[in-house]
């Protein structure tokens, strides 16, 4: 075998998967068809649950250092209206102004530290699998060659050759609209007013926020505290025209200004374009995330008809998949473990699809009924409970994986672990600090020797840490490498119940005990 896993695509999902696999002791080989990292940002920021996961891997500080500006206030677009979380002391949704190319730089740097091989300018043309391996035909700078591995992960985006070659269906809808985004600075003839409106000499006022015209939608995001203004246009096309746009062809400032003129009916003078991007909206999800030895993650597995969620979902796919695939490669995975990747992440993708398609319904209507719907929705979002619910929905923090086991298991099972403050004789730390190595963790919060002894038969696979925390939520918590809770013992739970349940959970997720192997 040339590698344990071939990862096709060096975007955020592929790079995250490669890093996670390497942490788990697997040899990934990353093949990327582009010779160089693209300079045009496909995404301008990063937000949602993945920020917490990056903190748990010790990467969040690197991402924050790579940001292009201060962390913005928690205000987010939602289907042509605004979700304003600024009045919440602890908003459920956060974002970083981290353009995709800078995120890829951070992840590529981490991959290099871990010894991951990344080959750029190497395009996979064909993939063939048999019961024992996957072989990829590759066209590289020096000509064609082939590589073989136990598994292959397609992280190669919306037009995935891997997905199509594997014969995995990708049903859904392409919406007939083209969206263009620009971050620009203006000359002195354009003034940003205190309320976010633009005062344009010779034209008048261009309102901040979203404005609908007979020709499309204009979005303006401006503040007098920043010289950079975000402009967004949406124009309806035919579905065939929408499919003609290729993400690999950068959008020019002239193309954006032409779109702006069609939507607004006038020109806006621009001094400098800092970011230009174009995208279409699609709602598609792969019918299966695994077919034999071929797996899908990121945009190859799902496309959402709204911005700001794709990278979050794709990188979470990668983290969920990596430890399960590694356990399978190491020969210690329990039966069916790898299948839980589809079982958990496909419903998570469907839930993300739910709110992004709701955004389509909110933003596309142009008649008075649609305006009334947006007005009512905006009014509802003035209240705290809807703000929290919708913020968690967008962030993906409301995802809870179904945990097998007897009825009545602990309510924490399946949830993402909270970053509790932990006190022990080794000092004070947090749960996230213990997950930097991406290993399973049994966190003993009640000095339960019986539980530590039960976990001893998995000592080479599961770390054990004893500590105290204020208002402990459980006596012990078994945490998977993706930071989701596999099992928990209730406070003061009887050993006759908790010990067998712990052994059962350890076996279910991490294989047979060592003494039985």
Coordinates of C-alpha atoms in Angstrom, one line a residue:
X1 CA 0.0 0.0 0.0
X2 CA 1.2 3.5 -0.8
X3 CA -0.8 4.9 2.1
X4 CA -3.4 3.9 4.5
X5 CA -5.9 6.4 3.2
X6 CA -5.9 8.5 0.1
X7 CA -7.5 11.9 0.7
X8 CA -8.6 13.6 -2.5
X9 CA -8.8 17.4 -2.0
X10 CA -6.7 19.8 0.1
X11 CA -9.5 22.1 1.1
X12 CA -10.5 22.6 4.8
X13 CA -12.3 19.2 4.9
X14 CA -9.5 17.2 3.3
X15 CA -6.7 18.9 5.4
X16 CA -8.7 18.5 8.6
X17 CA -9.3 14.8 7.8
X18 CA -5.6 14.3 7.1
X19 CA -4.5 15.9 10.4
X20 CA -7.0 13.8 12.4
X21 CA -6.0 10.6 10.7
X22 CA -2.3 11.3 11.4
X23 CA -3.1 12.0 15.1
X24 CA -4.7 8.6 15.2
X25 CA -1.6 6.9 13.8
X26 CA -2.7 6.5 10.2
X27 CA -0.7 7.4 7.0
X28 CA -2.8 9.6 4.8
X29 CA -1.8 10.8 1.3
X30 CA -3.5 14.0 0.2
X31 CA -3.9 14.6 -3.6
X32 CA -5.0 18.0 -4.7
X33 CA -5.6 18.9 -8.4
X34 CA -4.7 22.6 -8.0
X35 CA -1.0 23.3 -8.3
X36 CA -1.2 26.2 -5.8
X37 CA -3.6 27.2 -3.1
X38 CA -6.2 29.5 -4.7
X39 CA -5.8 33.2 -3.8
X40 CA -9.6 33.9 -4.1
X41 CA -11.5 33.2 -0.9
X42 CA -14.4 30.9 -1.5
X43 CA -15.5 31.6 2.1
X44 CA -14.7 34.7 4.1
X45 CA -15.1 33.4 7.6
X46 CA -15.4 30.4 9.9
X47 CA -18.1 29.8 12.5
X48 CA -20.2 27.3 14.4
X49 CA -19.3 24.2 16.3
X50 CA -16.0 23.7 14.6
X51 CA -14.5 26.6 16.5
X52 CA -14.9 24.6 19.7
X53 CA -13.4 21.5 18.1
X54 CA -10.4 23.5 16.9
X55 CA -9.9 24.8 20.5
X56 CA -9.9 21.1 21.6
X57 CA -7.2 20.4 19.1
X58 CA -5.1 23.4 20.2
X59 CA -5.6 25.1 16.8
X60 CA -8.1 27.9 17.6
X61 CA -5.3 30.4 18.7
X62 CA -3.6 29.8 15.3
X63 CA -6.8 30.5 13.5
X64 CA -7.4 33.7 15.5
X65 CA -3.9 34.9 14.8
X66 CA -4.6 34.4 11.0
X67 CA -7.8 36.4 11.1
X68 CA -8.0 39.5 8.8
X69 CA -9.6 41.7 11.4
X70 CA -11.2 41.8 14.8
X71 CA -13.9 39.3 15.7
X72 CA -17.2 40.8 14.5
X73 CA -20.3 41.4 16.6
X74 CA -22.6 38.3 16.4
X75 CA -24.9 39.5 13.7
X76 CA -25.7 37.0 10.9
X77 CA -27.8 37.0 7.7
X78 CA -30.7 34.5 7.6
X79 CA -32.7 34.3 4.4
X80 CA -32.7 38.0 3.6
X81 CA -33.3 39.1 7.3
X82 CA -30.9 39.5 10.2
X83 CA -30.2 37.4 13.3
X84 CA -28.9 39.8 15.8
X85 CA -27.4 38.1 18.9
X86 CA -25.6 41.2 20.3
X87 CA -27.9 41.5 23.3
X88 CA -27.1 37.9 24.5
X89 CA -24.2 37.7 27.0
X90 CA -23.4 34.2 25.7
X91 CA -24.5 34.0 22.1
X92 CA -24.9 30.4 20.7
X93 CA -23.2 31.3 17.4
X94 CA -19.7 32.9 16.8
X95 CA -17.7 33.6 13.7
X96 CA -14.1 34.5 12.9
X97 CA -13.1 36.7 10.0
X98 CA -10.8 34.0 8.6
X99 CA -10.8 33.7 4.8
X100 CA -10.7 30.2 3.5
X101 CA -7.2 30.4 2.1
X102 CA -5.8 31.5 5.5
X103 CA -7.7 28.6 7.2
X104 CA -6.1 26.3 4.6
X105 CA -2.7 27.7 5.4
X106 CA -3.2 27.0 9.2
X107 CA -4.3 23.4 8.5
X108 CA -1.6 22.7 5.9
X109 CA 1.0 24.0 8.4
X110 CA -0.4 21.6 11.0
X111 CA -0.5 18.7 8.5
X112 CA 3.2 19.3 7.7
X113 CA 4.1 19.2 11.5
X114 CA 2.4 15.9 11.7
X115 CA 4.2 14.5 8.7
X116 CA 1.3 14.4 6.2
X117 CA 2.3 14.2 2.6
X118 CA 0.4 16.7 0.3
X119 CA 0.8 16.5 -3.4
X120 CA -0.4 19.5 -5.3
X121 CA -1.1 19.5 -9.0
X122 CA -2.0 15.8 -8.9
X123 CA -5.5 15.1 -10.3
X124 CA -7.3 11.8 -9.7
X125 CA -8.8 10.6 -13.0
X126 CA -10.2 7.3 -12.0
X127 CA -10.8 5.2 -8.8
X128 CA -11.2 1.4 -8.7
X129 CA -11.9 -0.6 -5.5
X130 CA -11.9 -4.2 -4.7
X131 CA -12.5 -6.1 -1.4
X132 CA -9.0 -5.3 -0.1
X133 CA -8.0 -1.9 -1.4
X134 CA -8.6 1.2 -3.5
X135 CA -6.5 2.2 -6.5
X136 CA -6.4 5.7 -7.9
X137 CA -5.2 6.7 -11.3
X138 CA -3.5 10.0 -11.0
X139 CA -2.2 12.6 -13.5
X140 CA 0.7 14.5 -11.9
X141 CA 3.2 17.1 -13.1
X142 CA 5.5 14.3 -14.3
X143 CA 2.8 12.2 -16.0
X144 CA 0.3 9.5 -15.0
X145 CA 0.8 7.1 -12.1
X146 CA -1.3 5.1 -9.7
X147 CA -1.5 4.8 -5.9
X148 CA -3.1 2.2 -3.7
X149 CA -4.5 2.5 -0.2
X150 CA -6.9 0.6 2.1
X151 CA -9.5 3.5 1.8
X152 CA -10.1 6.7 -0.1
X153 CA -11.9 9.8 1.1
X154 CA -13.4 12.1 -1.5
X155 CA -13.1 15.7 -0.2
X156 CA -13.0 17.1 -3.7
X157 CA -15.9 19.5 -3.6
X158 CA -19.2 20.0 -5.3
X159 CA -18.2 18.6 -8.7
X160 CA -16.6 15.5 -7.0
X161 CA -15.1 13.1 -9.4
X162 CA -14.8 10.6 -6.6
X163 CA -18.6 10.7 -5.9
X164 CA -19.5 10.4 -9.5
X165 CA -16.9 7.7 -10.2
X166 CA -18.3 5.7 -7.2
X167 CA -21.8 5.9 -8.6
X168 CA -23.1 7.7 -5.5
X169 CA -26.3 9.6 -6.3
X170 CA -26.4 13.3 -5.5
X171 CA -30.1 14.3 -5.6
X172 CA -31.3 17.8 -5.0
X173 CA -32.0 21.2 -6.6
X174 CA -29.9 23.9 -8.3
X175 CA -31.6 27.3 -7.6
X176 CA -31.6 29.6 -10.6
X177 CA -29.8 32.5 -9.1
X178 CA -26.2 33.8 -9.2
X179 CA -24.7 35.5 -6.1
X180 CA -21.8 37.8 -6.1
X181 CA -19.9 39.1 -3.1
X182 CA -17.4 41.9 -2.9
X183 CA -15.5 43.5 0.0
X184 CA -14.4 47.0 -1.2
X185 CA -13.3 50.4 -0.2
X186 CA -14.9 53.5 -1.6
X187 CA -13.5 56.9 -2.7
X188 CA -14.6 60.1 -1.0
X189 CA -17.7 60.3 -3.1
X190 CA -19.3 57.5 -1.0
X191 CA -19.8 58.1 2.7
X192 CA -20.8 55.4 5.3
X193 CA -23.4 56.9 7.6
X194 CA -23.7 56.0 11.2
X195 CA -26.7 53.6 10.6
X196 CA -24.8 51.6 7.9
X197 CA -26.4 53.4 4.9
X198 CA -24.3 54.6 2.1
X199 CA -24.5 58.3 0.9
X200 CA -23.5 58.3 -2.8
X201 CA -22.8 61.7 -4.5
X202 CA -25.0 62.1 -7.5
X203 CA -27.4 59.3 -6.4
X204 CA -28.5 59.6 -2.8
X205 CA -28.8 57.0 -0.1
X206 CA -28.3 53.2 -0.5
X207 CA -29.8 51.5 2.5
X208 CA -27.7 49.2 4.7
X209 CA -29.0 45.6 5.0
X210 CA -31.0 44.0 2.2
X211 CA -32.8 45.9 -0.5
X212 CA -35.0 44.3 -3.1
X213 CA -35.4 45.8 -6.6
X214 CA -37.2 44.6 -9.7
X215 CA -33.9 43.1 -10.9
X216 CA -32.6 41.3 -7.8
X217 CA -31.4 41.7 -4.3
X218 CA -28.7 44.0 -2.9
X219 CA -27.0 43.5 0.4
X220 CA -24.9 46.2 2.1
X221 CA -22.8 45.6 5.2
X222 CA -21.1 48.8 6.3
X223 CA -19.9 50.5 9.4
X224 CA -18.4 53.9 9.9
X225 CA -15.7 52.2 12.1
X226 CA -14.3 50.2 9.1
X227 CA -13.2 51.4 5.7
X228 CA -14.2 48.0 4.2
X229 CA -17.8 47.5 3.0
X230 CA -19.3 44.2 2.0
X231 CA -21.6 44.3 -1.0
X232 CA -23.8 41.4 -2.1
X233 CA -25.9 40.9 -5.2
X234 CA -28.3 38.2 -6.2
X235 CA -29.8 37.9 -9.7
X236 CA -32.1 35.3 -11.1
X237 CA -30.9 33.3 -14.1
X238 CA -32.0 30.0 -15.7
X239 CA -30.8 26.8 -14.1
X240 CA -28.6 26.1 -17.1
X241 CA -27.0 29.5 -16.8
X242 CA -26.3 29.0 -13.1
X243 CA -24.6 25.7 -13.8
X244 CA -22.3 27.4 -16.3
X245 CA -20.4 29.3 -13.6
X246 CA -17.1 27.6 -12.6
X247 CA -15.7 28.3 -9.2
X248 CA -12.2 27.9 -10.7
X249 CA -12.7 31.1 -12.8
X250 CA -12.3 34.1 -10.5
X251 CA -14.8 36.9 -10.6
X252 CA -13.5 40.2 -11.9
X253 CA -14.4 43.6 -10.4
X254 CA -16.0 44.5 -13.8
X255 CA -18.3 41.5 -13.6
X256 CA -19.4 42.6 -10.1
X257 CA -19.9 46.2 -11.1
X258 CA -22.0 45.1 -14.0
X259 CA -24.2 43.0 -11.7
X260 CA -24.4 45.9 -9.2
X261 CA -25.6 48.2 -12.0
X262 CA -28.3 45.8 -13.1
X263 CA -29.6 45.3 -9.6
X264 CA -29.3 48.9 -8.3
X265 CA -29.7 50.8 -11.5
X266 CA -26.6 52.9 -11.0
X267 CA -22.8 52.6 -10.7
X268 CA -21.0 52.7 -7.3
X269 CA -17.5 54.0 -7.6
X270 CA -15.0 51.5 -6.0
X271 CA -11.4 52.4 -4.9
X272 CA -10.2 48.9 -4.2
X273 CA -11.6 45.4 -4.2
X274 CA -10.3 43.3 -1.3
X275 CA -12.4 40.2 -2.0
X276 CA -14.4 39.0 -5.0
X277 CA -16.4 35.8 -5.1
X278 CA -19.3 34.3 -7.0
X279 CA -21.4 31.3 -6.1
X280 CA -24.7 29.6 -6.9
X281 CA -27.0 28.0 -4.4
X282 CA -27.6 24.3 -4.5
X283 CA -29.4 21.9 -2.1
X284 CA -28.0 18.5 -2.7
X285 CA -27.0 15.6 -0.4
X286 CA -25.3 12.4 -1.3
X287 CA -27.5 9.3 -0.9
X288 CA -24.7 7.6 1.0
X289 CA -21.5 8.8 2.6
X290 CA -19.8 5.4 2.2
X291 CA -19.7 3.0 -0.6
X292 CA -17.3 0.1 0.2
X293 CA -13.9 1.6 0.6
X294 CA -14.8 5.0 -0.7
X295 CA -16.1 7.7 1.7
X296 CA -17.3 11.3 1.1
X297 CA -17.0 14.4 3.3
X298 CA -17.6 18.1 2.9
X299 CA -19.0 19.6 -0.3
X300 CA -18.7 16.2 -2.1
X301 CA -21.3 14.9 0.3
X302 CA -23.6 18.0 0.7
X303 CA -24.3 21.4 -0.8
X304 CA -26.3 23.9 1.2
X305 CA -28.3 26.8 -0.3
X306 CA -27.0 29.4 2.2
X307 CA -23.7 30.8 3.2
X308 CA -21.7 30.4 6.3
X309 CA -22.3 26.7 7.1
X310 CA -20.5 24.5 4.5
X311 CA -17.0 24.6 6.1
X312 CA -18.3 24.0 9.6
X313 CA -20.3 20.9 8.4
X314 CA -17.4 19.6 6.2
X315 CA -14.8 19.8 8.9
X316 CA -17.1 18.2 11.4
X317 CA -17.6 15.3 8.9
X318 CA -13.8 14.9 8.9
X319 CA -13.5 14.8 12.7
X320 CA -16.3 12.3 13.0
X321 CA -14.9 10.0 10.3
X322 CA -11.2 10.1 11.1
X323 CA -11.1 8.2 14.4
X324 CA -13.6 5.6 13.2
X325 CA -11.6 4.9 10.0
X326 CA -8.4 4.8 12.0
X327 CA -9.8 2.2 14.5
X328 CA -10.9 0.1 11.5
X329 CA -7.4 0.3 9.9
X330 CA -5.7 -0.6 13.2
X331 CA -8.0 -3.7 13.4
X332 CA -9.6 -2.8 16.7
X333 CA -12.9 -1.3 15.5
X334 CA -16.1 -3.0 16.8
X335 CA -18.5 -4.3 14.2
X336 CA -20.3 -1.5 12.4
X337 CA -18.3 1.4 13.8
X338 CA -17.4 2.7 10.3
X339 CA -21.0 2.6 9.3
X340 CA -21.9 5.0 12.1
X341 CA -20.1 7.8 10.1
X342 CA -23.0 7.8 7.6
X343 CA -25.6 7.1 10.4
X344 CA -24.5 10.2 12.3
X345 CA -23.3 12.7 9.7
X346 CA -26.0 12.1 7.1
X347 CA -28.8 13.2 9.5
X348 CA -26.6 16.1 10.6
X349 CA -26.3 17.2 7.0
X350 CA -30.0 16.8 6.5
X351 CA -30.6 19.1 9.5
X352 CA -28.3 21.7 8.1
X353 CA -30.2 21.4 4.8
X354 CA -33.4 22.1 6.7
X355 CA -32.5 25.6 7.9
X356 CA -30.7 26.5 4.7
X357 CA -33.7 25.6 2.6
X358 CA -35.9 27.6 5.0
X359 CA -33.7 30.5 4.1
X360 CA -34.4 29.9 0.4
X361 CA -38.1 30.3 1.1
X362 CA -37.6 33.5 3.1
X363 CA -35.3 35.2 0.6
X364 CA -36.7 34.2 -2.8
X365 CA -40.3 35.5 -2.4
X366 CA -41.0 39.0 -3.9
X367 CA -44.8 39.4 -3.5
X368 CA -46.5 41.1 -0.5
X369 CA -47.0 37.8 1.2
X370 CA -43.3 37.0 1.2
X371 CA -42.5 40.5 2.6
X372 CA -45.1 39.8 5.3
X373 CA -43.4 36.5 6.1
X374 CA -40.0 38.1 6.4
X375 CA -41.4 40.9 8.6
X376 CA -43.1 38.4 11.0
X377 CA -40.0 36.3 11.1
X378 CA -37.8 39.3 11.9
X379 CA -40.2 40.3 14.7
X380 CA -40.0 36.8 16.2
X381 CA -36.2 37.0 16.2
X382 CA -36.4 40.0 18.6
X383 CA -37.0 37.5 21.5
X384 CA -34.2 35.6 23.3
X385 CA -35.5 32.1 23.0
X386 CA -35.9 32.2 19.2
X387 CA -32.5 33.8 18.9
X388 CA -30.9 31.0 20.9
X389 CA -32.7 28.3 19.1
X390 CA -31.9 29.6 15.6
X391 CA -28.3 30.5 16.5
X392 CA -27.7 26.9 17.7
X393 CA -29.4 25.6 14.6
X394 CA -27.0 27.5 12.3
X395 CA -24.0 26.7 14.4
X396 CA -24.8 23.0 14.5
X397 CA -24.5 23.0 18.3
X398 CA -28.0 21.4 18.6
X399 CA -26.8 18.2 16.9
X400 CA -26.9 15.2 19.3
X401 CA -25.9 11.8 18.0
X402 CA -28.2 8.9 18.9
X403 CA -26.4 6.6 21.3
X404 CA -27.2 2.9 21.4
X405 CA -27.8 1.2 24.7
X406 CA -30.5 0.5 27.2
X407 CA -33.4 2.9 27.7
X408 CA -32.8 5.6 30.3
X409 CA -29.2 6.2 29.6
X410 CA -27.7 9.5 30.8
X411 CA -29.0 12.7 29.1
X412 CA -25.5 13.8 28.3
X413 CA -25.0 10.8 26.0
X414 CA -24.6 11.9 22.4
X415 CA -24.0 15.5 23.2
X416 CA -20.8 17.6 22.6
X417 CA -18.8 17.8 25.8
X418 CA -18.7 21.1 27.7
X419 CA -15.3 22.5 28.3
X420 CA -15.5 22.1 32.1
X421 CA -12.8 23.6 34.3
X422 CA -10.9 20.7 36.0
X423 CA -8.9 20.7 39.2
X424 CA -6.4 18.0 40.1
X425 CA -3.1 17.6 41.8
X426 CA -1.5 18.4 38.4
X427 CA -3.2 21.8 38.4
X428 CA -6.2 23.4 36.7
X429 CA -7.0 22.6 33.1
X430 CA -10.0 22.2 30.8
X431 CA -11.6 19.3 29.1
X432 CA -10.5 20.6 25.7
X433 CA -6.8 20.6 26.8
X434 CA -7.1 16.8 27.3
X435 CA -8.4 16.3 23.8
X436 CA -5.4 17.8 21.9
X437 CA -4.2 14.3 21.0
X438 CA -7.6 13.2 19.6
X439 CA -7.7 10.1 21.9
X440 CA -10.8 8.7 23.7
X441 CA -11.0 9.9 27.3
X442 CA -12.6 8.6 30.4
X443 CA -13.0 11.7 32.7
X444 CA -13.5 10.6 36.3
X445 CA -15.1 13.5 38.2
X446 CA -15.9 11.6 41.5
X447 CA -12.7 9.7 42.2
X448 CA -14.4 6.4 41.2
X449 CA -11.7 3.8 41.5
X450 CA -14.2 1.1 40.3
X451 CA -14.7 2.9 37.0
X452 CA -11.0 3.5 36.5
X453 CA -10.3 -0.2 37.2
X454 CA -13.0 -1.2 34.7
X455 CA -11.4 1.0 32.0
X456 CA -8.0 -0.6 32.6
X457 CA -8.6 -3.3 30.0
X458 CA -8.7 -0.5 27.4
X459 CA -5.6 1.3 28.8
X460 CA -3.7 1.5 25.4
X461 CA -6.7 3.0 23.6
X462 CA -8.5 5.2 26.2
X463 CA -6.9 7.9 28.4
X464 CA -8.1 8.2 32.0
X465 CA -8.1 11.5 33.9
X466 CA -9.3 12.1 37.4
X467 CA -10.3 15.6 38.5
X468 CA -12.9 17.7 40.3
X469 CA -15.2 20.3 38.8
X470 CA -17.8 22.6 40.3
X471 CA -21.3 21.2 40.1
X472 CA -20.2 18.0 38.3
X473 CA -22.8 16.9 35.7
X474 CA -21.9 13.2 36.2
X475 CA -19.6 11.0 38.1
X476 CA -17.8 10.0 35.0
X477 CA -17.9 10.8 31.3
X478 CA -16.6 8.7 28.4
X479 CA -15.6 11.1 25.6
X480 CA -15.0 10.0 22.0
X481 CA -12.2 11.6 20.0
X482 CA -14.7 13.9 18.2
X483 CA -15.6 15.3 21.6
X484 CA -19.1 13.7 21.8
X485 CA -20.1 11.9 24.9
X486 CA -20.4 8.1 24.5
X487 CA -21.5 7.3 28.0
X488 CA -21.9 9.0 31.4
X489 CA -22.5 7.8 35.0
X490 CA -25.1 9.7 37.0
X491 CA -24.0 11.4 40.2
X492 CA -23.6 8.8 42.9
X493 CA -24.8 6.0 40.6
X494 CA -24.5 2.5 42.0
X495 CA -21.4 0.6 40.9
X496 CA -23.5 -2.4 40.0
X497 CA -25.1 -0.3 37.3
X498 CA -22.3 2.0 36.2
X499 CA -19.4 -0.5 35.9
X500 CA -21.2 -2.9 33.5
X501 CA -22.6 0.0 31.5
X502 CA -19.1 1.5 31.2
X503 CA -17.6 -1.7 30.0
X504 CA -20.4 -2.1 27.5
X505 CA -19.9 1.4 26.1
X506 CA -16.1 0.9 25.9
X507 CA -16.6 -2.3 23.9
X508 CA -19.3 -0.8 21.7
X509 CA -17.1 2.2 20.7
X510 CA -13.5 1.1 21.1
X511 CA -13.5 -2.7 20.7
X512 CA -12.9 -5.7 22.9
X513 CA -10.9 -5.3 26.1
X514 CA -7.2 -6.1 25.7
X515 CA -7.4 -9.1 28.1
X516 CA -10.0 -10.7 25.8
X517 CA -8.1 -10.1 22.5

